[in-house]
Every structure is written in structure tokens, then in C-alpha cells.
GROMACS .gro file of C-alpha atoms in nm:
model
  388
    1UNK     CA    1  -8.667   9.224   1.909
    2UNK     CA    2  -8.551   8.923   2.103
    3UNK     CA    3  -8.185   8.854   2.112
    4UNK     CA    4  -8.081   8.512   1.985
    5UNK     CA    5  -7.983   8.270   2.255
    6UNK     CA    6  -7.613   8.206   2.275
    7UNK     CA    7  -7.494   7.851   2.281
    8UNK     CA    8  -7.343   7.753   2.611
    9UNK     CA    9  -7.080   7.495   2.667
   10UNK     CA   10  -7.192   7.200   2.871
   11UNK     CA   11  -7.041   7.133   3.209
   12UNK     CA   12  -6.887   6.807   3.085
   13UNK     CA   13  -6.716   6.987   2.796
   14UNK     CA   14  -6.557   7.234   3.037
   15UNK     CA   15  -6.459   6.978   3.299
   16UNK     CA   16  -6.329   6.709   3.065
   17UNK     CA   17  -6.235   6.899   2.749
   18UNK     CA   18  -6.094   7.234   2.860
   19UNK     CA   19  -5.979   7.230   3.222
   20UNK     CA   20  -5.747   6.924   3.191
   21UNK     CA   21  -5.541   7.115   2.933
   22UNK     CA   22  -5.452   7.388   3.182
   23UNK     CA   23  -5.142   7.387   3.406
   24UNK     CA   24  -5.192   7.235   3.746
   25UNK     CA   25  -5.096   7.558   3.920
   26UNK     CA   26  -5.392   7.736   3.753
   27UNK     CA   27  -5.624   7.447   3.834
   28UNK     CA   28  -5.538   7.471   4.202
   29UNK     CA   29  -5.684   7.824   4.199
   30UNK     CA   30  -5.994   7.720   4.004
   31UNK     CA   31  -6.108   7.497   4.289
   32UNK     CA   32  -6.286   7.801   4.432
   33UNK     CA   33  -6.516   7.846   4.130
   34UNK     CA   34  -6.775   7.586   4.229
   35UNK     CA   35  -6.822   7.264   4.424
   36UNK     CA   36  -6.823   7.054   4.106
   37UNK     CA   37  -6.494   7.207   3.992
   38UNK     CA   38  -6.344   7.154   4.336
   39UNK     CA   39  -6.450   6.788   4.339
   40UNK     CA   40  -6.321   6.721   3.985
   41UNK     CA   41  -5.984   6.889   4.034
   42UNK     CA   42  -5.925   6.745   4.381
   43UNK     CA   43  -6.058   6.390   4.373
   44UNK     CA   44  -6.193   6.288   4.031
   45UNK     CA   45  -5.955   6.012   3.911
   46UNK     CA   46  -6.061   6.047   3.547
   47UNK     CA   47  -5.997   6.424   3.549
   48UNK     CA   48  -5.656   6.381   3.714
   49UNK     CA   49  -5.561   6.118   3.456
   50UNK     CA   50  -5.662   6.348   3.167
   51UNK     CA   51  -5.463   6.636   3.313
   52UNK     CA   52  -5.156   6.414   3.350
   53UNK     CA   53  -5.183   6.300   2.987
   54UNK     CA   54  -5.200   6.660   2.863
   55UNK     CA   55  -4.909   6.757   3.089
   56UNK     CA   56  -4.695   6.479   2.941
   57UNK     CA   57  -4.783   6.590   2.586
   58UNK     CA   58  -4.697   6.959   2.644
   59UNK     CA   59  -4.343   7.106   2.651
   60UNK     CA   60  -4.171   7.076   2.986
   61UNK     CA   61  -4.102   7.379   3.195
   62UNK     CA   62  -3.736   7.451   3.257
   63UNK     CA   63  -3.626   7.592   3.590
   64UNK     CA   64  -3.294   7.643   3.756
   65UNK     CA   65  -3.164   7.634   4.109
   66UNK     CA   66  -2.929   7.915   4.208
   67UNK     CA   67  -2.767   7.762   4.510
   68UNK     CA   68  -2.992   7.665   4.797
   69UNK     CA   69  -3.169   8.000   4.822
   70UNK     CA   70  -3.359   8.052   4.499
   71UNK     CA   71  -3.563   7.864   4.243
   72UNK     CA   72  -3.645   8.055   3.926
   73UNK     CA   73  -3.835   7.976   3.606
   74UNK     CA   74  -3.682   7.978   3.258
   75UNK     CA   75  -3.758   7.810   2.928
   76UNK     CA   76  -4.065   7.747   2.714
   77UNK     CA   77  -4.338   8.002   2.786
   78UNK     CA   78  -4.615   7.758   2.687
   79UNK     CA   79  -4.554   7.568   3.008
   80UNK     CA   80  -4.636   7.823   3.276
   81UNK     CA   81  -4.652   7.810   3.649
   82UNK     CA   82  -4.385   7.672   3.878
   83UNK     CA   83  -4.512   7.645   4.236
   84UNK     CA   84  -4.341   7.852   4.501
   85UNK     CA   85  -4.145   7.637   4.746
   86UNK     CA   86  -4.059   7.903   5.002
   87UNK     CA   87  -4.397   7.880   5.177
   88UNK     CA   88  -4.405   7.499   5.187
   89UNK     CA   89  -4.104   7.438   5.412
   90UNK     CA   90  -4.003   7.582   5.747
   91UNK     CA   91  -3.632   7.574   5.672
   92UNK     CA   92  -3.469   7.884   5.531
   93UNK     CA   93  -3.240   7.700   5.291
   94UNK     CA   94  -3.361   7.446   5.033
   95UNK     CA   95  -3.256   7.311   4.696
   96UNK     CA   96  -3.411   7.084   4.436
   97UNK     CA   97  -3.209   6.766   4.382
   98UNK     CA   98  -3.442   6.558   4.159
   99UNK     CA   99  -3.740   6.604   3.926
  100UNK     CA  100  -3.955   6.349   3.745
  101UNK     CA  101  -4.311   6.386   3.605
  102UNK     CA  102  -4.415   6.663   3.841
  103UNK     CA  103  -4.264   6.502   4.152
  104UNK     CA  104  -3.967   6.680   4.311
  105UNK     CA  105  -3.697   6.584   4.554
  106UNK     CA  106  -3.616   6.881   4.779
  107UNK     CA  107  -3.327   6.893   5.023
  108UNK     CA  108  -3.371   7.127   5.319
  109UNK     CA  109  -3.089   7.218   5.554
  110UNK     CA  110  -3.010   7.465   5.829
  111UNK     CA  111  -2.636   7.492   5.782
  112UNK     CA  112  -2.424   7.671   5.529
  113UNK     CA  113  -2.429   7.534   5.171
  114UNK     CA  114  -2.062   7.438   5.210
  115UNK     CA  115  -2.165   7.191   5.481
  116UNK     CA  116  -2.386   6.991   5.247
  117UNK     CA  117  -2.132   6.713   5.212
  118UNK     CA  118  -2.036   6.687   5.576
  119UNK     CA  119  -2.150   6.359   5.728
  120UNK     CA  120  -2.192   6.516   6.072
  121UNK     CA  121  -2.460   6.745   5.930
  122UNK     CA  122  -2.663   6.438   5.841
  123UNK     CA  123  -2.603   6.276   6.179
  124UNK     CA  124  -2.718   6.592   6.355
  125UNK     CA  125  -3.032   6.588   6.140
  126UNK     CA  126  -2.939   6.919   5.983
  127UNK     CA  127  -3.042   6.778   5.644
  128UNK     CA  128  -3.396   6.675   5.558
  129UNK     CA  129  -3.500   6.526   5.225
  130UNK     CA  130  -3.859   6.548   5.101
  131UNK     CA  131  -4.032   6.396   4.798
  132UNK     CA  132  -4.364   6.534   4.680
  133UNK     CA  133  -4.583   6.728   4.440
  134UNK     CA  134  -4.544   7.105   4.499
  135UNK     CA  135  -4.877   7.181   4.331
  136UNK     CA  136  -5.071   6.955   4.565
  137UNK     CA  137  -4.842   7.049   4.857
  138UNK     CA  138  -4.818   6.678   4.927
  139UNK     CA  139  -4.477   6.602   5.076
  140UNK     CA  140  -4.328   6.291   5.235
  141UNK     CA  141  -4.021   6.313   5.451
  142UNK     CA  142  -3.758   6.063   5.345
  143UNK     CA  143  -3.598   5.860   5.626
  144UNK     CA  144  -3.231   5.881   5.696
  145UNK     CA  145  -2.994   5.691   5.470
  146UNK     CA  146  -2.840   5.377   5.617
  147UNK     CA  147  -2.495   5.476   5.488
  148UNK     CA  148  -2.525   5.849   5.552
  149UNK     CA  149  -2.291   5.834   5.852
  150UNK     CA  150  -2.013   5.700   5.631
  151UNK     CA  151  -2.088   5.822   5.279
  152UNK     CA  152  -2.280   6.128   5.177
  153UNK     CA  153  -2.457   6.073   4.842
  154UNK     CA  154  -2.319   6.246   4.539
  155UNK     CA  155  -2.654   6.244   4.359
  156UNK     CA  156  -3.021   6.153   4.388
  157UNK     CA  157  -3.211   5.964   4.119
  158UNK     CA  158  -3.592   5.972   4.110
  159UNK     CA  159  -3.818   5.736   3.914
  160UNK     CA  160  -4.197   5.787   3.917
  161UNK     CA  161  -4.454   5.527   3.811
  162UNK     CA  162  -4.812   5.656   3.777
  163UNK     CA  163  -5.070   5.384   3.841
  164UNK     CA  164  -5.434   5.419   3.937
  165UNK     CA  165  -5.404   5.798   3.946
  166UNK     CA  166  -5.136   5.794   4.215
  167UNK     CA  167  -4.760   5.811   4.182
  168UNK     CA  168  -4.540   5.547   4.335
  169UNK     CA  169  -4.175   5.640   4.334
  170UNK     CA  170  -3.827   5.507   4.395
  171UNK     CA  171  -3.539   5.719   4.513
  172UNK     CA  172  -3.192   5.590   4.427
  173UNK     CA  173  -2.859   5.700   4.571
  174UNK     CA  174  -2.533   5.558   4.431
  175UNK     CA  175  -2.249   5.532   4.682
  176UNK     CA  176  -1.893   5.416   4.651
  177UNK     CA  177  -1.694   5.164   4.849
  178UNK     CA  178  -1.326   5.244   4.781
  179UNK     CA  179  -1.033   5.002   4.776
  180UNK     CA  180  -1.215   4.683   4.689
  181UNK     CA  181  -0.915   4.538   4.510
  182UNK     CA  182  -0.722   4.283   4.718
  183UNK     CA  183  -0.395   4.411   4.575
  184UNK     CA  184  -0.374   4.780   4.659
  185UNK     CA  185  -0.237   4.927   4.336
  186UNK     CA  186  -0.202   5.301   4.388
  187UNK     CA  187  -0.154   5.353   4.015
  188UNK     CA  188  -0.471   5.168   3.910
  189UNK     CA  189  -0.724   5.212   4.191
  190UNK     CA  190  -1.071   5.066   4.156
  191UNK     CA  191  -1.396   5.161   4.326
  192UNK     CA  192  -1.707   4.958   4.387
  193UNK     CA  193  -2.037   5.138   4.336
  194UNK     CA  194  -2.358   5.020   4.496
  195UNK     CA  195  -2.712   5.158   4.507
  196UNK     CA  196  -2.932   5.242   4.800
  197UNK     CA  197  -3.300   5.239   4.704
  198UNK     CA  198  -3.604   5.378   4.882
  199UNK     CA  199  -3.944   5.260   4.758
  200UNK     CA  200  -4.270   5.439   4.836
  201UNK     CA  201  -4.426   5.095   4.891
  202UNK     CA  202  -4.203   5.017   5.189
  203UNK     CA  203  -4.090   5.363   5.300
  204UNK     CA  204  -3.743   5.240   5.396
  205UNK     CA  205  -3.397   5.230   5.240
  206UNK     CA  206  -3.255   4.902   5.112
  207UNK     CA  207  -2.915   4.838   4.958
  208UNK     CA  208  -2.948   4.674   4.619
  209UNK     CA  209  -2.759   4.354   4.545
  210UNK     CA  210  -2.628   4.515   4.227
  211UNK     CA  211  -2.268   4.628   4.237
  212UNK     CA  212  -2.029   4.743   3.970
  213UNK     CA  213  -1.650   4.793   3.972
  214UNK     CA  214  -1.529   5.120   3.818
  215UNK     CA  215  -1.204   5.307   3.769
  216UNK     CA  216  -1.117   5.484   4.092
  217UNK     CA  217  -0.947   5.773   3.910
  218UNK     CA  218  -1.273   5.896   3.752
  219UNK     CA  219  -1.547   6.071   3.947
  220UNK     CA  220  -1.915   6.002   3.896
  221UNK     CA  221  -2.112   6.295   3.755
  222UNK     CA  222  -2.365   6.409   4.016
  223UNK     CA  223  -2.630   6.492   3.757
  224UNK     CA  224  -2.884   6.210   3.719
  225UNK     CA  225  -3.089   6.150   3.404
  226UNK     CA  226  -3.412   5.948   3.407
  227UNK     CA  227  -3.516   5.781   3.080
  228UNK     CA  228  -3.799   5.526   3.056
  229UNK     CA  229  -3.772   5.423   3.420
  230UNK     CA  230  -3.392   5.382   3.423
  231UNK     CA  231  -3.133   5.612   3.581
  232UNK     CA  232  -2.811   5.722   3.412
  233UNK     CA  233  -2.492   5.891   3.534
  234UNK     CA  234  -2.198   6.003   3.321
  235UNK     CA  235  -1.876   5.833   3.430
  236UNK     CA  236  -1.579   5.946   3.224
  237UNK     CA  237  -1.614   5.799   2.875
  238UNK     CA  238  -1.898   5.568   2.987
  239UNK     CA  239  -2.249   5.590   3.126
  240UNK     CA  240  -2.343   5.409   3.446
  241UNK     CA  241  -2.707   5.295   3.447
  242UNK     CA  242  -2.936   5.135   3.701
  243UNK     CA  243  -3.289   5.004   3.658
  244UNK     CA  244  -3.461   5.009   4.001
  245UNK     CA  245  -3.756   4.801   3.880
  246UNK     CA  246  -3.553   4.512   3.737
  247UNK     CA  247  -3.266   4.552   3.987
  248UNK     CA  248  -2.994   4.552   3.721
  249UNK     CA  249  -2.710   4.785   3.627
  250UNK     CA  250  -2.423   4.819   3.381
  251UNK     CA  251  -2.198   5.045   3.176
  252UNK     CA  252  -2.268   5.194   2.832
  253UNK     CA  253  -1.982   5.341   2.627
  254UNK     CA  254  -2.025   5.696   2.502
  255UNK     CA  255  -1.982   5.766   2.127
  256UNK     CA  256  -1.649   5.658   1.985
  257UNK     CA  257  -1.375   5.914   2.022
  258UNK     CA  258  -1.512   6.052   2.350
  259UNK     CA  259  -1.242   6.153   2.595
  260UNK     CA  260  -1.288   6.072   2.963
  261UNK     CA  261  -1.225   6.440   3.048
  262UNK     CA  262  -1.459   6.571   2.781
  263UNK     CA  263  -1.717   6.820   2.910
  264UNK     CA  264  -2.015   6.654   2.745
  265UNK     CA  265  -2.351   6.600   2.913
  266UNK     CA  266  -2.600   6.319   2.900
  267UNK     CA  267  -2.971   6.396   2.888
  268UNK     CA  268  -3.305   6.289   2.745
  269UNK     CA  269  -3.422   6.375   2.394
  270UNK     CA  270  -3.762   6.257   2.273
  271UNK     CA  271  -3.772   5.977   2.528
  272UNK     CA  272  -3.422   5.848   2.449
  273UNK     CA  273  -3.084   5.879   2.616
  274UNK     CA  274  -2.881   6.158   2.457
  275UNK     CA  275  -2.527   6.289   2.475
  276UNK     CA  276  -2.447   6.651   2.391
  277UNK     CA  277  -2.094   6.771   2.328
  278UNK     CA  278  -1.906   7.044   2.145
  279UNK     CA  279  -1.640   6.946   1.891
  280UNK     CA  280  -1.474   7.147   1.615
  281UNK     CA  281  -1.699   7.444   1.687
  282UNK     CA  282  -2.021   7.241   1.655
  283UNK     CA  283  -2.281   7.134   1.907
  284UNK     CA  284  -2.337   6.763   1.848
  285UNK     CA  285  -2.639   6.576   1.983
  286UNK     CA  286  -2.608   6.198   1.990
  287UNK     CA  287  -2.906   5.967   2.045
  288UNK     CA  288  -2.888   5.615   2.188
  289UNK     CA  289  -3.096   5.388   1.964
  290UNK     CA  290  -3.081   5.010   2.001
  291UNK     CA  291  -2.758   5.024   2.201
  292UNK     CA  292  -2.578   5.233   1.937
  293UNK     CA  293  -2.513   5.605   1.914
  294UNK     CA  294  -2.609   5.817   1.613
  295UNK     CA  295  -2.581   6.192   1.549
  296UNK     CA  296  -2.924   6.353   1.565
  297UNK     CA  297  -2.828   6.721   1.526
  298UNK     CA  298  -2.512   6.912   1.442
  299UNK     CA  299  -2.523   7.292   1.479
  300UNK     CA  300  -2.214   7.517   1.435
  301UNK     CA  301  -2.179   7.782   1.705
  302UNK     CA  302  -2.082   8.022   1.426
  303UNK     CA  303  -2.430   7.972   1.278
  304UNK     CA  304  -2.592   8.038   1.617
  305UNK     CA  305  -2.402   8.366   1.654
  306UNK     CA  306  -2.480   8.478   1.299
  307UNK     CA  307  -2.854   8.420   1.351
  308UNK     CA  308  -2.850   8.607   1.682
  309UNK     CA  309  -2.588   8.877   1.632
  310UNK     CA  310  -2.791   9.137   1.821
  311UNK     CA  311  -2.811   8.919   2.132
  312UNK     CA  312  -2.438   8.849   2.146
  313UNK     CA  313  -2.356   9.212   2.055
  314UNK     CA  314  -2.551   9.327   2.360
  315UNK     CA  315  -2.344   9.099   2.580
  316UNK     CA  316  -2.011   9.180   2.413
  317UNK     CA  317  -1.996   9.550   2.308
  318UNK     CA  318  -1.693   9.489   2.084
  319UNK     CA  319  -1.925   9.330   1.833
  320UNK     CA  320  -2.080   9.673   1.761
  321UNK     CA  321  -1.755   9.792   1.606
  322UNK     CA  322  -1.797   9.559   1.310
  323UNK     CA  323  -2.111   9.444   1.135
  324UNK     CA  324  -1.975   9.094   1.129
  325UNK     CA  325  -1.853   8.838   1.376
  326UNK     CA  326  -1.520   8.924   1.543
  327UNK     CA  327  -1.341   8.595   1.486
  328UNK     CA  328  -1.102   8.637   1.776
  329UNK     CA  329  -1.390   8.657   2.022
  330UNK     CA  330  -1.572   8.370   1.852
  331UNK     CA  331  -1.258   8.156   1.863
  332UNK     CA  332  -1.235   8.217   2.236
  333UNK     CA  333  -1.602   8.121   2.274
  334UNK     CA  334  -1.545   7.793   2.096
  335UNK     CA  335  -1.277   7.701   2.349
  336UNK     CA  336  -1.487   7.776   2.658
  337UNK     CA  337  -1.833   7.672   2.534
  338UNK     CA  338  -1.985   7.362   2.687
  339UNK     CA  339  -2.323   7.191   2.649
  340UNK     CA  340  -2.584   7.146   2.920
  341UNK     CA  341  -2.802   6.837   2.922
  342UNK     CA  342  -3.173   6.897   2.861
  343UNK     CA  343  -3.466   6.674   2.782
  344UNK     CA  344  -3.539   6.774   2.424
  345UNK     CA  345  -3.826   6.990   2.308
  346UNK     CA  346  -3.616   7.102   2.011
  347UNK     CA  347  -3.400   7.326   2.232
  348UNK     CA  348  -3.025   7.316   2.297
  349UNK     CA  349  -2.869   7.448   2.615
  350UNK     CA  350  -2.508   7.560   2.613
  351UNK     CA  351  -2.287   7.775   2.831
  352UNK     CA  352  -2.023   8.033   2.730
  353UNK     CA  353  -1.814   8.203   2.998
  354UNK     CA  354  -2.053   8.071   3.266
  355UNK     CA  355  -2.349   8.229   3.084
  356UNK     CA  356  -2.625   7.995   2.972
  357UNK     CA  357  -2.811   8.023   2.640
  358UNK     CA  358  -3.084   7.828   2.465
  359UNK     CA  359  -3.109   7.770   2.092
  360UNK     CA  360  -3.434   7.668   1.924
  361UNK     CA  361  -3.374   7.437   1.628
  362UNK     CA  362  -3.700   7.538   1.459
  363UNK     CA  363  -3.666   7.916   1.481
  364UNK     CA  364  -3.283   7.943   1.500
  365UNK     CA  365  -3.336   8.186   1.787
  366UNK     CA  366  -3.107   8.200   2.088
  367UNK     CA  367  -3.212   8.327   2.430
  368UNK     CA  368  -3.008   8.448   2.724
  369UNK     CA  369  -3.088   8.261   3.045
  370UNK     CA  370  -2.836   8.396   3.290
  371UNK     CA  371  -2.546   8.257   3.491
  372UNK     CA  372  -2.484   7.885   3.485
  373UNK     CA  373  -2.675   7.683   3.748
  374UNK     CA  374  -2.839   7.345   3.802
  375UNK     CA  375  -3.122   7.303   3.553
  376UNK     CA  376  -3.424   7.077   3.587
  377UNK     CA  377  -3.724   6.993   3.370
  378UNK     CA  378  -4.065   6.997   3.532
  379UNK     CA  379  -4.430   6.915   3.456
  380UNK     CA  380  -4.735   7.059   3.630
  381UNK     CA  381  -4.947   6.762   3.740
  382UNK     CA  382  -5.218   6.685   3.995
  383UNK     CA  383  -5.083   6.339   4.070
  384UNK     CA  384  -5.068   6.259   4.441
  385UNK     CA  385  -4.816   6.032   4.608
  386UNK     CA  386  -4.885   5.671   4.692
  387UNK     CA  387  -4.749   5.474   4.984
  388UNK     CA  388  -4.680   5.566   5.344
   0.00000   0.00000   0.00000
């Protein structure tokens, strides 16, 4: 008796319907399957565009940087595969300083981490900044900053624009020029902030004409948030923003009642600028919509602990003594808890006693992530870099 013939998937269905849905790290290994797969994954513009669309639609991978020595994966398990960086650079020490749509900014240095902010380290070329796609192992060395001998940047902002299946990018560094006031008032100092911009089209740094005067008593938050092509930095009770495409900047006030010393974090939530803070024992998520803030989510920390009593009991053995929440410990948590900015996906990040947790709004499940560190969102893409 002849066996019935099994239906086989066509090559086009596999190449255009299945493979683009996979993470880029897995696709880089599938190049060895056949010549047609190798050609599609490596140089087919239509395939690369489909893979990028699926990567943008899937949850972002969350990874953290533990100092300059380690990069580890955490977060949503549906987004798998963060490329290893240790075998892509010759330097022993490296740290991720920016992430946008699968393109990373990686700072490599040969000195101690404490020397990161020493201008002489830059002058001696001990610091090297690279921008690239770790999946494609396509890296471009960034030239030296024009103002690096005077000011070392407090943060790096990265904006990626994907056109014609290649990524053009702009790297932005805000720097301060102190004492711009003609009358030196030691009680009310002011600081001028300017922006140094590197474009992949030119490959050189240029100082933007935009400048903004800020209160000299407040420090600019080093963490940069990219939303719809604009860069944002928390500055006390305001948000400093800069649009590298339109060459404009300004200040946005945070939600009313925000203290300049409040430990809130800005981030991205569903493609919009967000602000996460903890007040009265609740994690509040604000969303910027049409230049006004509105509360998107409000979750009591008490509710998070009640839904995940086993997790917190394993971290704090005193909770085993009672089958309910020890209110003294919870009250202490509410005083030391602080939010961590993240780019949505229905997940909160918050830290208690320097320990980071996630909380899923859909499942009410909390997860232990480990000690507090610098967190970044990442997408696996096959996009290559444009420009020199």
C-alpha cells in the first residue's frame, strides 16, 4: 500500500512567511542551511525588511549591564537571543551606553571603570566608542568628540532611522557650559546646555546651534530615552528634549506635584513618553499625550506583594513566620522602593533595597531580576549600518 504524499511547504513560504519571524541571532546560524537561505538572510532587502517589521512588533528583550565587565539577559522570554559582545572587541572592558532598534552604542576602555570620566583617558585614546549591530557584527568606530578634552559626556543618545533596508543613525551628546550668566550669582547659578551631534551621513561631530539655559543646581540624568526620533533626559522636575532631525530642543514639565529631588524615571510606554514614580505606596505610570500628562496605571505595592507572597518570603525569611504581610517590613519597602524606566510591554520595573523586580500587569506576577544595574531594551534585527 502506497503511503500518501505529505504536503511540503514551498520555499517562498519558508523564506518569506516563517524565517522573518525568528530572532536575528537564530537567523545568523541558519545561513549555513543552503545557498538560498544564506542569500536571503544576508542580502535580500525584502527579507531584511520583513524581519525588521516582525522584530518591531514583538516584545523587546531586556538586558542589563553590570559594570563594564558583563552583559546579561533578563526579561520577556519570547524575545530570545542577545549576541555575545566579548568576542567582537579586543578590549577587556566594555559597556553598553545606548540602544535603539537593534543598534547599540558600546564604549570600550582599557583603564579602570573609575577613570571613565577622566578627560585625560579620552585624550590618551583609552576610550573607544563604537556603534553597530551586534548580530551582523557590523561596527563603526566613532571619532573623538570635539569637546572631549574639556567636557566628558554625561550620556549618549542614539536615534536610528531605517530607510532602504539600512540604518542611518545620529549620536547625540549633551554637554554643559557653566557660568554663562554675566552676573555671577553663587546662590542662583545657571548652566548652558548644548548638543554635539554625529551623523552617519557625515561621520563627524558637529555642535548644534540649539542651546538651553538650565538651573545650575540640578544635575542632568545620564539615562537617555528615545521616543519617536526625539531624545529625552530627566532634569529635576522637568524633561530636557532634543530632536536631532529638526534641530530643536526645549523643556517639558513633569506631572504637577513632582519634586525636583523625586526619584522618578522617564521612559517609553507604547510609543509615548512616560514617567514612572512611587507615591503613597503606589507605582504610578504617567503618559505624555498631546503635551499633557495623564495617569495610565496605578498599582499599589501592597497588591504586588500579596500576589507574590512566596517570592518576597523567599527573599525575606521573616515573612514565613506569618501567613500575611508583615506591615513593618512592607512600610520600610515603601520608603526605599523606586521605579526604573522601561519601554512598556505591560511590565513595570521597580527596585527595593537595590534589588530589581518586574511586575506583569496582565498576570499580576512579579519576577526577581537581581541587583540594580543599567537596563536597556533591545531588538534582534538584521539591519546594517549606512554611511561611512
